[in-house]
Amino acid sequence: MQIQIYVSVTVLILIQKSVSKAVSRPSPPASVSIQCDSYGVEVRWKYSDLDQDVQFQVKVIHDYNERNSNITQNLTQSLRLNISSMLFYPAYNRYYVTVTAVRGGEESEPTLSDIFSYNKYATAKIKCYLDFPEVELSPKDGKLHVQFTNPLQLYRNSPALRGLTDNLEYCIETEEGKNKTCETCEMKQNTCEASVVFSEYRGEYCVNLTGKIGQRFFNLRSSCFTGDIRNSVSRPSPPASVSIQCDSYGVEVRWEYPDLDQDVQFQVKVIHDYNERTSNITQNLTQSRRLNISNMLFNPEYNRYYVTVTAVRGGEESEPTLSDIFSYNKYVPAKIKCYLDFPEVELSPKDGKLHVQFTNPLQLYRNSPALRGLTDNLKYFIETEGKNKTSETCEMKQNTCETSIVFSEYRGEYCVNLTGKIGQRFFNLRSSCFTGDIRNYPPVTVYVYPVLGVVLTLLFITGIIMLLVSMCNSEMKKKVHLMFQYFTDFSTQPAEECRTLRVEPEAYSVVKIEQSENTKEQDPFLEMSDDELPSSTKGLGSGELEVKSPYGPNDLVGSEQSNLSDFYDCPHAPGKE
């Protein structure tokens, strides 16, 4: 028993050593850094050997005190990860990140980042500041008019800055004499604006702007205006060709402007619902000729929208240019209908049917800024070339949607068209084909195993037969050998002389025949003449008939011959009469 235990322990130790040699412990990541701004936080790191099959476990620890901290984690193969959605209460908390290399179940030592926080008053090495919005400067009534989009509206959908409830407090500082003016902008305001007085007129007017929302502070924003604020500025021409581009991931508005050499900015407003009396309006200021307005949409699954773009220069605004009405809701009156893109479809044969599989768009698009609030199940339709249409439902909890399609006949290529909807949001048509044979063939083992069984059985029977033949041959050889010994050994046979069988002749007997008294009963021979009598009776006297024995001295009966032949094997010698 002790020997068995020792052998078992030895085997386990060897197995453990072989496994540990097969999968070595990976080296830890290096240079874990934090990049944070108004839109989120990204962690980055370096790794020396990416050729190995290595993944990275990223953990975000909330509050440096681990005893009452919350930990969120994620696994990635990249050297960077956006952890904005992994932050809790970013307005107040502080965090640090650990990155661990994982390969084959083995983990490296974790590498820690510096502590970071959006809270300026928290103890953290990295302070994350918000970016102050673009500032528009223009002359107005002999002053420098300052205007910018309210960051409470601009950043309220930012994943890393959820829960913005405090008002904005900002300060404007001029280069002249370091005069500082502080203002407040409330959450309900779309635009924050103020005027700055300069003691003298010059060719260029510059200001520095800073601000905070609660404990979250902004980076410094510097902006300058070139010109005379006493002179009026001509009204700019309006933008042209305002168009909408919308898909599964968001909405972008684009426009054209003939004269970009002038100091022109563009005020973009998104109007929710065509009835402006009950609509919500969000706006943004940009110098580009395009703007992603996904974060500016409210209830995109139901509402309809249109966009106005206004050129702004030196406090003067052009006439607004309107876009067409657009919506993700198929059933509302809108010129532009925004459809979702149906995911990539994988087709394969299964049980004699065509198996259809794709990623659930409820999971694929749930983080899309323009498609927030996906709560309905997916209902999708599969149509074959024969115009047969199948309807299926895929729930939100499912990561993959799949079903099987039956074809009435077999062909070289099988094609399907897929469409679907999530509530009132519809998908573009997706066509996909599979080339091959979907018929269900039994596996090779179905034929291999029976054939193998028959072959083995025949081999077994052949072996038994060969064994039996070999045994019989050996027995027959022994018997034949003994028989040949018996017939070839003449020394054991007694020499006997051939004896001649002698047959003694019997004496002839005389039979007398007398005439019967009753003539009627006389032998018919008596009534015959001599000529009629048989030759064998001729010559006999009338009184007596001599009858000779039909047997000669050497004429033996067959039975007697056979009996006598048993006593000798020499040729018969004829006897003398």
Coordinates of C-alpha atoms in Angstrom, one line a residue:
M1 CA 0.0 0.0 0.0
Q2 CA 2.8 2.4 0.8
I3 CA 4.5 1.6 -2.5
Q4 CA 1.3 2.4 -4.4
I5 CA 0.9 5.7 -2.6
Y6 CA 4.5 6.6 -3.3
V7 CA 4.1 5.8 -7.0
S8 CA 0.9 7.8 -7.2
V9 CA 2.5 10.9 -5.6
T10 CA 5.5 10.5 -7.9
V11 CA 3.3 10.4 -11.0
L12 CA 1.3 13.5 -9.8
I13 CA 4.6 15.4 -9.2
L14 CA 5.8 14.5 -12.7
I15 CA 2.5 15.6 -14.3
Q16 CA 2.6 18.8 -12.4
K17 CA 6.2 19.5 -13.5
S18 CA 5.4 18.6 -17.2
V19 CA 2.4 21.0 -17.1
S20 CA 4.4 23.8 -15.5
K21 CA 7.1 23.3 -18.1
A22 CA 4.5 23.3 -20.9
V23 CA 2.9 26.6 -19.9
S24 CA 5.4 29.0 -18.3
R25 CA 4.3 32.0 -16.3
P26 CA 4.1 35.1 -18.5
S27 CA 6.0 38.2 -17.7
P28 CA 4.1 41.2 -16.3
P29 CA 3.0 44.1 -18.5
A30 CA 5.1 47.3 -18.3
S31 CA 4.4 51.1 -18.4
V32 CA 0.7 51.1 -17.5
S33 CA -0.5 54.7 -18.2
I34 CA -3.8 56.5 -17.9
Q35 CA -5.3 58.9 -20.6
C36 CA -8.4 60.7 -19.4
D37 CA -10.4 63.6 -20.8
S38 CA -14.0 64.8 -21.1
Y39 CA -15.2 61.7 -23.0
G40 CA -13.6 58.9 -21.0
V41 CA -10.6 57.1 -19.6
E42 CA -8.3 54.8 -21.5
V43 CA -5.6 52.7 -20.0
R44 CA -2.5 51.7 -22.0
W45 CA 0.5 49.4 -21.4
K46 CA 3.4 47.7 -23.1
Y47 CA 4.3 44.1 -23.5
S48 CA 7.5 42.6 -24.8
D49 CA 6.3 39.4 -26.4
L50 CA 3.0 39.6 -28.2
D51 CA 3.7 36.6 -30.4
Q52 CA 2.7 34.3 -27.5
D53 CA -1.0 33.7 -26.9
V54 CA -1.4 36.3 -24.2
Q55 CA -4.4 38.1 -22.9
F56 CA -4.6 40.9 -20.4
Q57 CA -6.9 41.1 -17.3
V58 CA -7.7 44.7 -16.6
K59 CA -9.1 45.5 -13.1
V60 CA -10.3 49.0 -12.1
I61 CA -10.2 49.5 -8.3
H62 CA -12.6 52.2 -7.0
D63 CA -11.1 54.1 -4.1
Y64 CA -7.6 53.2 -2.9
N65 CA -8.9 51.6 0.3
E66 CA -9.5 48.1 -1.0
R67 CA -11.4 47.0 2.1
N68 CA -14.5 48.9 0.9
S69 CA -13.7 49.4 -2.7
N70 CA -15.5 48.2 -5.8
I71 CA -13.6 46.3 -8.5
T72 CA -14.6 46.0 -12.1
Q73 CA -12.6 43.9 -14.6
N74 CA -12.4 43.1 -18.3
L75 CA -10.3 40.8 -20.5
T76 CA -8.7 42.0 -23.8
Q77 CA -5.9 41.0 -26.3
S78 CA -5.1 44.6 -27.1
L79 CA -2.5 46.9 -25.5
R80 CA -5.2 49.4 -24.5
L81 CA -8.7 49.5 -23.1
N82 CA -11.4 52.2 -22.7
I83 CA -12.5 51.8 -19.1
S84 CA -15.0 54.7 -19.1
S85 CA -18.0 52.4 -18.6
M86 CA -16.2 50.6 -15.7
L87 CA -16.1 53.7 -13.5
F88 CA -18.5 54.3 -10.7
Y89 CA -19.3 57.9 -9.5
P90 CA -16.5 59.5 -11.6
A91 CA -17.3 62.9 -10.2
Y92 CA -16.1 61.9 -6.7
N93 CA -14.1 58.7 -6.7
R94 CA -10.5 58.0 -7.2
Y95 CA -9.2 54.9 -9.0
Y96 CA -6.2 52.8 -10.0
V97 CA -5.8 50.1 -12.6
T98 CA -4.0 46.7 -12.5
V99 CA -3.1 44.9 -15.7
T100 CA -2.2 41.2 -15.5
A101 CA -0.9 39.0 -18.4
V102 CA -2.7 35.7 -18.7
R103 CA -1.6 32.7 -20.8
G104 CA -2.9 29.2 -20.6
G105 CA -4.3 29.6 -17.1
E106 CA -1.1 31.1 -15.8
E107 CA -1.1 34.8 -14.6
S108 CA 1.8 37.2 -14.3
E109 CA 2.2 39.6 -11.4
P110 CA -0.2 42.5 -11.8
T111 CA 1.2 45.9 -12.9
L112 CA -0.4 48.9 -11.2
S113 CA -1.1 52.3 -12.7
D114 CA -0.9 55.6 -10.8
I115 CA -4.0 56.7 -8.9
F116 CA -6.3 59.0 -11.0
S117 CA -9.5 61.0 -10.4
Y118 CA -11.8 63.6 -11.9
N119 CA -12.2 65.0 -8.4
K120 CA -9.6 67.8 -8.1
Y121 CA -9.7 67.6 -4.3
A122 CA -9.1 63.8 -4.1
T123 CA -5.6 62.5 -3.3
A124 CA -4.5 61.3 -6.7
K125 CA -1.3 61.6 -8.8
I126 CA -3.2 62.0 -12.1
K127 CA -6.0 64.7 -12.1
C128 CA -8.4 64.3 -15.0
Y129 CA -9.7 67.7 -16.3
L130 CA -12.5 68.4 -18.7
D131 CA -11.9 70.2 -22.0
F132 CA -13.4 73.7 -22.1
P133 CA -15.6 73.9 -25.2
E134 CA -14.7 75.9 -28.3
V135 CA -15.2 79.7 -27.7
E136 CA -16.7 82.2 -30.1
L137 CA -15.5 85.8 -29.8
S138 CA -17.2 88.7 -31.6
P139 CA -17.6 92.4 -31.1
K140 CA -20.9 93.6 -29.6
D141 CA -21.8 97.1 -28.4
G142 CA -18.1 98.0 -28.1
K143 CA -17.3 95.0 -26.1
L144 CA -15.9 91.5 -26.7
H145 CA -18.7 89.1 -26.8
V146 CA -17.8 85.6 -25.4
Q147 CA -20.0 82.6 -26.3
F148 CA -19.6 78.8 -26.1
T149 CA -21.8 75.7 -25.8
N150 CA -22.8 74.8 -22.3
P151 CA -20.6 71.8 -21.3
L152 CA -23.5 70.5 -19.1
Q153 CA -25.3 69.8 -22.3
L154 CA -22.2 68.9 -24.3
Y155 CA -20.8 66.3 -21.9
R156 CA -23.9 65.0 -20.2
N157 CA -23.9 61.8 -22.2
S158 CA -20.2 61.2 -21.7
P159 CA -19.7 57.7 -20.1
A160 CA -16.9 58.9 -17.8
L161 CA -18.9 62.0 -16.6
R162 CA -22.3 60.6 -15.7
G163 CA -24.3 62.4 -13.0
L164 CA -23.5 66.0 -13.8
T165 CA -25.9 68.0 -11.6
D166 CA -24.0 71.1 -10.5
N167 CA -24.0 74.4 -12.5
L168 CA -21.1 75.5 -14.4
E169 CA -18.9 78.2 -12.9
Y170 CA -16.4 79.8 -15.3
C171 CA -14.0 82.7 -15.3
I172 CA -12.8 84.9 -18.1
E173 CA -9.4 86.5 -17.7
T174 CA -7.9 89.1 -20.1
E175 CA -4.3 89.5 -20.8
E176 CA -4.6 93.2 -20.0
G177 CA -4.0 93.8 -16.3
K178 CA -5.1 90.3 -15.5
N179 CA -8.7 91.3 -15.1
K180 CA -10.9 88.4 -14.2
T181 CA -14.6 88.0 -14.6
C182 CA -16.5 85.0 -13.2
E183 CA -20.0 83.9 -14.4
T184 CA -22.5 81.1 -13.8
C185 CA -24.2 79.0 -16.5
E186 CA -27.1 76.8 -15.5
M187 CA -27.8 73.3 -16.8
K188 CA -31.0 74.4 -18.7
Q189 CA -29.0 76.9 -20.8
N190 CA -27.8 75.6 -24.1
T191 CA -25.3 78.4 -24.6
C192 CA -23.2 80.3 -22.1
E193 CA -22.3 83.9 -23.0
A194 CA -20.8 87.0 -21.5
S195 CA -19.2 90.3 -22.5
V196 CA -15.7 91.6 -21.6
V197 CA -14.7 95.2 -21.5
F198 CA -11.3 96.3 -22.7
S199 CA -9.8 99.6 -21.6
E200 CA -8.3 100.3 -25.0
Y201 CA -8.8 99.2 -28.5
R202 CA -6.2 97.1 -30.3
G203 CA -5.9 94.9 -33.3
E204 CA -6.2 91.6 -31.3
Y205 CA -8.2 90.7 -28.2
C206 CA -7.4 87.5 -26.3
V207 CA -9.0 85.9 -23.3
N208 CA -8.3 82.8 -21.1
L209 CA -11.3 80.8 -19.8
T210 CA -11.4 78.2 -17.0
G211 CA -14.3 76.6 -15.1
K212 CA -15.5 73.8 -12.9
I213 CA -18.7 71.7 -12.3
G214 CA -18.7 70.8 -8.7
Q215 CA -15.3 69.1 -8.0
R216 CA -14.5 68.6 -11.7
F217 CA -12.3 71.3 -13.3
F218 CA -11.7 72.4 -16.8
N219 CA -8.4 72.8 -18.7
L220 CA -7.5 76.3 -19.7
R221 CA -9.0 77.6 -23.0
S222 CA -7.3 80.5 -24.8
S223 CA -9.0 82.3 -27.6
C224 CA -8.3 85.5 -29.6
F225 CA -10.3 87.8 -31.9
T226 CA -8.5 89.8 -34.5
G227 CA -10.1 93.1 -35.6
D228 CA -11.7 96.2 -34.2
I229 CA -14.6 95.5 -31.9
R230 CA -15.9 99.0 -32.6
N231 CA -16.7 98.2 -36.2
S232 CA -19.7 96.3 -37.4
V233 CA -19.1 93.0 -39.1
S234 CA -21.0 91.9 -42.3
R235 CA -23.5 89.2 -42.0
P236 CA -22.1 85.8 -43.3
S237 CA -23.8 83.8 -46.1
P238 CA -25.7 80.7 -45.0
P239 CA -24.4 77.1 -45.4
A240 CA -25.6 75.0 -48.3
S241 CA -26.5 71.4 -48.9
V242 CA -27.2 70.2 -45.3
S243 CA -27.4 66.4 -45.4
I244 CA -27.9 63.6 -42.9
Q245 CA -25.9 60.3 -42.7
C246 CA -27.4 57.8 -40.3
D247 CA -26.7 54.2 -39.5
S248 CA -26.5 51.7 -36.7
Y249 CA -23.8 53.6 -34.8
G250 CA -25.0 57.2 -35.0
V251 CA -25.9 60.3 -37.0
E252 CA -23.6 62.7 -38.8
V253 CA -24.7 66.0 -40.3
R254 CA -22.7 67.5 -43.2
W255 CA -22.9 70.8 -45.1
E256 CA -21.0 72.9 -47.6
Y257 CA -19.7 76.5 -47.3
P258 CA -18.3 78.6 -50.1
D259 CA -15.8 80.8 -48.2
L260 CA -13.9 79.1 -45.5
D261 CA -11.1 81.7 -45.6
Q262 CA -13.2 84.0 -43.4
D263 CA -13.2 83.4 -39.6
V264 CA -16.5 81.5 -39.7
Q265 CA -18.0 79.0 -37.2
F266 CA -21.1 77.0 -37.5
Q267 CA -23.9 76.7 -35.0
V268 CA -25.6 73.3 -35.3
K269 CA -29.0 72.8 -33.7
V270 CA -30.9 69.5 -33.5
I271 CA -34.7 70.0 -33.1
H272 CA -36.5 67.0 -31.6
D273 CA -40.0 66.5 -33.2
Y274 CA -41.0 68.9 -36.0
N275 CA -43.4 70.8 -33.7
E276 CA -41.0 73.3 -32.2
R277 CA -43.4 74.4 -29.5
T278 CA -43.0 71.0 -27.7
S279 CA -39.6 70.1 -29.0
N280 CA -36.2 69.9 -27.3
I281 CA -33.3 71.7 -28.9
T282 CA -29.6 70.8 -28.5
Q283 CA -26.9 72.7 -30.2
N284 CA -23.1 72.7 -30.7
L285 CA -20.5 75.1 -32.2
T286 CA -17.9 73.9 -34.6
Q287 CA -15.4 75.1 -37.2
S288 CA -15.7 71.9 -39.3
R289 CA -18.2 71.2 -42.0
R290 CA -19.5 68.1 -40.4
L291 CA -20.6 67.1 -36.9
N292 CA -21.6 63.8 -35.2
I293 CA -24.8 64.6 -33.4
S294 CA -25.5 61.1 -32.0
N295 CA -25.1 62.3 -28.4
M296 CA -27.5 65.2 -29.1
L297 CA -30.5 62.9 -29.9
F298 CA -33.2 62.1 -27.3
N299 CA -35.2 58.9 -27.5
P300 CA -33.9 58.0 -30.9
E301 CA -36.1 54.9 -31.1
Y302 CA -39.3 57.1 -31.3
N303 CA -38.5 60.7 -32.1
R304 CA -38.0 62.4 -35.4
Y305 CA -35.6 65.3 -36.0
Y306 CA -34.3 67.9 -38.3
V307 CA -31.1 70.0 -38.1
T308 CA -30.3 73.7 -38.7
V309 CA -26.8 74.9 -39.5
T310 CA -26.1 78.6 -39.1
A311 CA -22.8 80.4 -40.1
V312 CA -21.5 82.7 -37.3
R313 CA -18.8 85.4 -37.7
G314 CA -18.0 88.2 -35.4
G315 CA -21.3 88.0 -33.6
E316 CA -23.3 88.1 -36.8
E317 CA -25.3 85.0 -37.8
S318 CA -26.5 83.9 -41.2
E319 CA -29.9 82.5 -42.0
P320 CA -30.2 78.9 -40.8
T321 CA -30.1 76.1 -43.3
L322 CA -32.5 73.2 -42.6
S323 CA -31.9 69.5 -43.2
D324 CA -34.6 67.0 -44.2
I325 CA -36.6 65.4 -41.3
F326 CA -35.1 62.0 -40.3
S327 CA -36.0 59.3 -37.8
Y328 CA -35.1 55.7 -36.7
N329 CA -38.9 55.1 -36.3
K330 CA -40.2 53.6 -39.5
Y331 CA -43.8 54.6 -38.7
V332 CA -43.4 58.4 -38.2
P333 CA -43.6 60.8 -41.2
A334 CA -40.0 61.5 -42.1
K335 CA -38.2 61.9 -45.5
I336 CA -35.1 60.1 -44.3
K337 CA -35.6 56.7 -42.6
C338 CA -32.6 55.5 -40.7
Y339 CA -32.2 51.7 -40.8
L340 CA -30.0 49.5 -38.8
D341 CA -27.4 47.3 -40.5
F342 CA -28.2 43.6 -40.2
P343 CA -25.1 41.8 -38.7
E344 CA -22.9 39.5 -40.7
V345 CA -24.6 36.1 -41.2
E346 CA -22.9 32.7 -41.0
L347 CA -24.4 29.8 -43.0
S348 CA -23.5 26.1 -42.5
P349 CA -25.1 22.7 -43.1
K350 CA -26.7 21.0 -40.1
D351 CA -28.9 17.9 -40.0
G352 CA -29.8 18.2 -43.7
K353 CA -30.9 21.9 -43.2
L354 CA -29.2 25.3 -43.7
H355 CA -28.1 26.6 -40.3
V356 CA -28.4 30.4 -40.0
Q357 CA -26.4 32.2 -37.2
F358 CA -25.5 35.8 -36.5
T359 CA -24.6 38.1 -33.6
N360 CA -27.6 39.4 -31.7
P361 CA -27.9 43.1 -32.7
L362 CA -29.4 43.9 -29.3
Q363 CA -26.0 43.0 -27.9
L364 CA -24.0 44.4 -30.9
Y365 CA -25.6 47.9 -30.9
R366 CA -26.6 48.4 -27.2
N367 CA -23.7 50.8 -26.6
S368 CA -24.3 52.8 -29.8
P369 CA -24.9 56.5 -28.9
A370 CA -27.7 56.9 -31.4
L371 CA -29.5 53.7 -30.4
R372 CA -29.8 53.9 -26.7
G373 CA -32.6 52.3 -24.8
L374 CA -32.9 49.1 -26.9
T375 CA -35.5 47.1 -24.8
D376 CA -37.6 45.2 -27.4
N377 CA -36.7 41.8 -28.6
L378 CA -35.4 41.3 -32.1
K379 CA -37.9 39.9 -34.7
Y380 CA -36.3 38.8 -37.9
F381 CA -37.4 37.2 -41.1
I382 CA -35.6 34.8 -43.4
E383 CA -36.7 34.5 -47.0
T384 CA -35.4 31.9 -49.5
E385 CA -35.3 32.1 -53.2
G386 CA -38.6 30.2 -53.3
K387 CA -40.3 33.1 -51.6
N388 CA -40.7 31.0 -48.5
K389 CA -40.6 33.4 -45.4
T390 CA -39.8 32.3 -41.9
S391 CA -40.3 34.5 -38.8
E392 CA -38.1 34.1 -35.7
T393 CA -37.6 36.0 -32.4
C394 CA -34.3 36.6 -30.6
E395 CA -34.4 37.8 -27.0
M396 CA -32.0 40.4 -25.6
K397 CA -30.3 37.9 -23.2
Q398 CA -29.1 35.8 -26.2
N399 CA -25.7 36.6 -27.5
T400 CA -26.3 34.7 -30.8
C401 CA -29.4 34.3 -32.9
E402 CA -29.7 31.1 -34.8
T403 CA -32.3 28.9 -36.7
S404 CA -32.4 26.3 -39.5
I405 CA -34.0 26.5 -42.9
V406 CA -35.4 23.6 -44.9
F407 CA -35.0 23.6 -48.7
S408 CA -37.4 21.5 -50.8
E409 CA -34.6 20.4 -53.2
Y410 CA -30.9 20.1 -53.1
R411 CA -28.7 22.5 -55.1
G412 CA -25.2 23.7 -55.4
E413 CA -25.9 27.2 -53.8
Y414 CA -28.3 28.1 -51.1
C415 CA -29.2 31.8 -50.7
V416 CA -31.3 33.6 -48.1
N417 CA -32.5 37.2 -47.5
L418 CA -32.7 38.5 -43.9
T419 CA -34.6 41.5 -42.5
G420 CA -35.7 42.4 -39.0
K421 CA -36.9 45.0 -36.6
I422 CA -36.5 46.0 -33.0
G423 CA -39.7 47.6 -32.0
Q424 CA -40.2 50.4 -34.5
R425 CA -36.6 50.3 -35.7
F426 CA -36.0 48.3 -38.9
F427 CA -33.0 46.7 -40.5
N428 CA -31.5 46.9 -44.0
L429 CA -31.8 43.7 -46.1
R430 CA -28.9 41.3 -45.7
S431 CA -28.3 38.7 -48.4
S432 CA -26.1 35.7 -47.9
C433 CA -25.3 32.5 -49.7
F434 CA -23.8 29.1 -48.9
T435 CA -22.1 27.0 -51.7
G436 CA -21.9 23.3 -51.1
D437 CA -24.1 20.3 -50.1
I438 CA -26.3 20.6 -47.0
R439 CA -27.5 17.0 -47.2
N440 CA -27.0 15.0 -44.0
Y441 CA -24.5 12.1 -44.7
P442 CA -23.8 9.5 -42.0
P443 CA -20.3 9.7 -40.5
V444 CA -17.5 7.5 -41.9
T445 CA -17.5 5.6 -38.7
V446 CA -21.0 4.2 -39.5
Y447 CA -19.4 2.3 -42.4
V448 CA -15.9 1.8 -41.0
Y449 CA -16.9 0.1 -37.8
P450 CA -19.2 -2.6 -39.4
V451 CA -16.6 -3.3 -42.2
L452 CA -13.9 -3.5 -39.6
G453 CA -16.0 -5.9 -37.5
V454 CA -16.7 -8.1 -40.5
V455 CA -13.0 -8.2 -41.4
L456 CA -11.9 -9.0 -37.9
T457 CA -14.6 -11.7 -37.7
L458 CA -13.4 -13.3 -41.0
L459 CA -9.8 -13.1 -39.8
F460 CA -10.8 -14.8 -36.6
I461 CA -12.7 -17.6 -38.4
T462 CA -9.8 -18.0 -40.9
G463 CA -7.4 -18.3 -38.0
I464 CA -9.5 -21.0 -36.3
I465 CA -9.9 -22.9 -39.6
M466 CA -6.2 -22.8 -40.2
L467 CA -5.5 -24.0 -36.7
L468 CA -8.0 -26.9 -37.1
V469 CA -6.4 -27.8 -40.5
S470 CA -3.0 -27.7 -39.0
M471 CA -4.1 -30.0 -36.1
C472 CA -5.9 -32.4 -38.6
N473 CA -2.8 -32.6 -40.8
S474 CA -0.6 -33.5 -37.9
E475 CA -3.0 -36.3 -36.8
M476 CA -3.3 -37.6 -40.4
K477 CA 0.5 -37.6 -40.8
K478 CA 0.8 -39.7 -37.7
K479 CA -1.8 -42.3 -38.8
V480 CA -0.4 -42.6 -42.4
H481 CA 3.0 -43.1 -40.9
L482 CA 1.7 -46.0 -38.8
M483 CA -0.1 -47.5 -41.7
F484 CA 3.0 -47.4 -43.9
Q485 CA 4.9 -49.0 -41.2
Y486 CA 2.4 -51.8 -40.9
F487 CA 2.3 -52.6 -44.7
T488 CA 6.0 -52.3 -45.3
D489 CA 7.1 -54.4 -42.4
F490 CA 6.9 -58.0 -44.0
S491 CA 9.0 -59.6 -41.3
T492 CA 6.1 -59.8 -39.0
Q493 CA 3.8 -61.6 -41.4
P494 CA 3.9 -65.5 -41.0
A495 CA 4.8 -67.3 -44.2
E496 CA 2.0 -69.7 -45.0
E497 CA 1.9 -72.1 -47.9
C498 CA -0.9 -71.9 -50.4
R499 CA -3.2 -74.8 -50.0
T500 CA -5.3 -76.2 -52.9
L501 CA -9.0 -76.8 -52.1
R502 CA -9.9 -80.4 -52.8
V503 CA -13.5 -81.3 -53.6
E504 CA -14.6 -84.9 -53.4
P505 CA -17.2 -86.0 -56.0
E506 CA -20.4 -87.4 -54.8
A507 CA -21.6 -90.8 -55.9
Y508 CA -24.3 -91.0 -58.5
S509 CA -27.7 -92.1 -57.3
V510 CA -30.2 -94.2 -59.3
V511 CA -33.7 -93.2 -59.3
K512 CA -36.3 -95.7 -60.4
I513 CA -39.6 -94.5 -61.8
E514 CA -42.5 -96.8 -61.8
Q515 CA -45.7 -96.5 -63.7
S516 CA -48.6 -95.3 -61.6
E517 CA -51.7 -97.3 -61.5
N518 CA -53.8 -94.3 -62.1
T519 CA -53.3 -93.5 -65.7
K520 CA -54.9 -90.1 -65.2
E521 CA -52.3 -89.1 -62.8
Q522 CA -49.4 -90.4 -64.9
D523 CA -46.7 -88.0 -65.7
P524 CA -47.4 -86.2 -68.9
F525 CA -44.1 -87.4 -70.1
L526 CA -45.4 -90.9 -70.4
E527 CA -47.9 -89.9 -73.0
M528 CA -45.3 -88.2 -75.1
S529 CA -43.5 -90.1 -77.9
D530 CA -39.9 -90.5 -78.0
D531 CA -39.5 -87.6 -80.3
E532 CA -41.4 -85.3 -78.0
L533 CA -39.5 -86.2 -75.0
P534 CA -36.8 -83.8 -73.9
S535 CA -33.3 -84.8 -74.9
S536 CA -32.4 -85.2 -71.3
T537 CA -34.8 -88.2 -70.9
K538 CA -34.0 -90.0 -74.1
G539 CA -32.1 -93.3 -73.7
L540 CA -33.7 -94.1 -70.5
G541 CA -35.4 -97.4 -70.1
S542 CA -39.2 -97.7 -69.8
G543 CA -39.0 -99.1 -66.4
E544 CA -36.5 -96.8 -64.8
L545 CA -35.0 -93.4 -65.4
E546 CA -31.5 -92.7 -64.4
V547 CA -31.1 -89.2 -63.2
K548 CA -27.6 -87.8 -62.9
S549 CA -26.6 -85.1 -60.5
P550 CA -26.4 -81.7 -62.2
Y551 CA -23.2 -80.9 -60.3
G552 CA -19.8 -81.8 -61.6
P553 CA -16.9 -82.5 -59.5
N554 CA -15.7 -78.9 -59.8
D555 CA -19.1 -77.2 -60.1
L556 CA -19.6 -75.6 -56.8
V557 CA -22.6 -73.7 -55.7
G558 CA -21.9 -69.9 -55.5
S559 CA -22.6 -69.9 -51.8
E560 CA -20.3 -72.8 -51.2
Q561 CA -17.6 -71.1 -53.2
S562 CA -17.9 -68.0 -51.2
N563 CA -17.7 -70.0 -48.0
L564 CA -14.7 -72.0 -49.2
S565 CA -12.9 -69.0 -50.5
D566 CA -12.5 -67.6 -47.0
F567 CA -10.1 -70.4 -46.1
Y568 CA -7.5 -69.9 -48.8
D569 CA -6.3 -67.3 -51.2
C570 CA -4.6 -69.6 -53.8
P571 CA -6.1 -70.2 -57.3
H572 CA -8.5 -73.1 -57.6
A573 CA -7.1 -76.4 -58.9
P574 CA -9.5 -78.4 -61.0
G575 CA -10.1 -81.9 -59.6
K576 CA -10.1 -85.1 -61.6
E577 CA -13.4 -86.9 -62.3

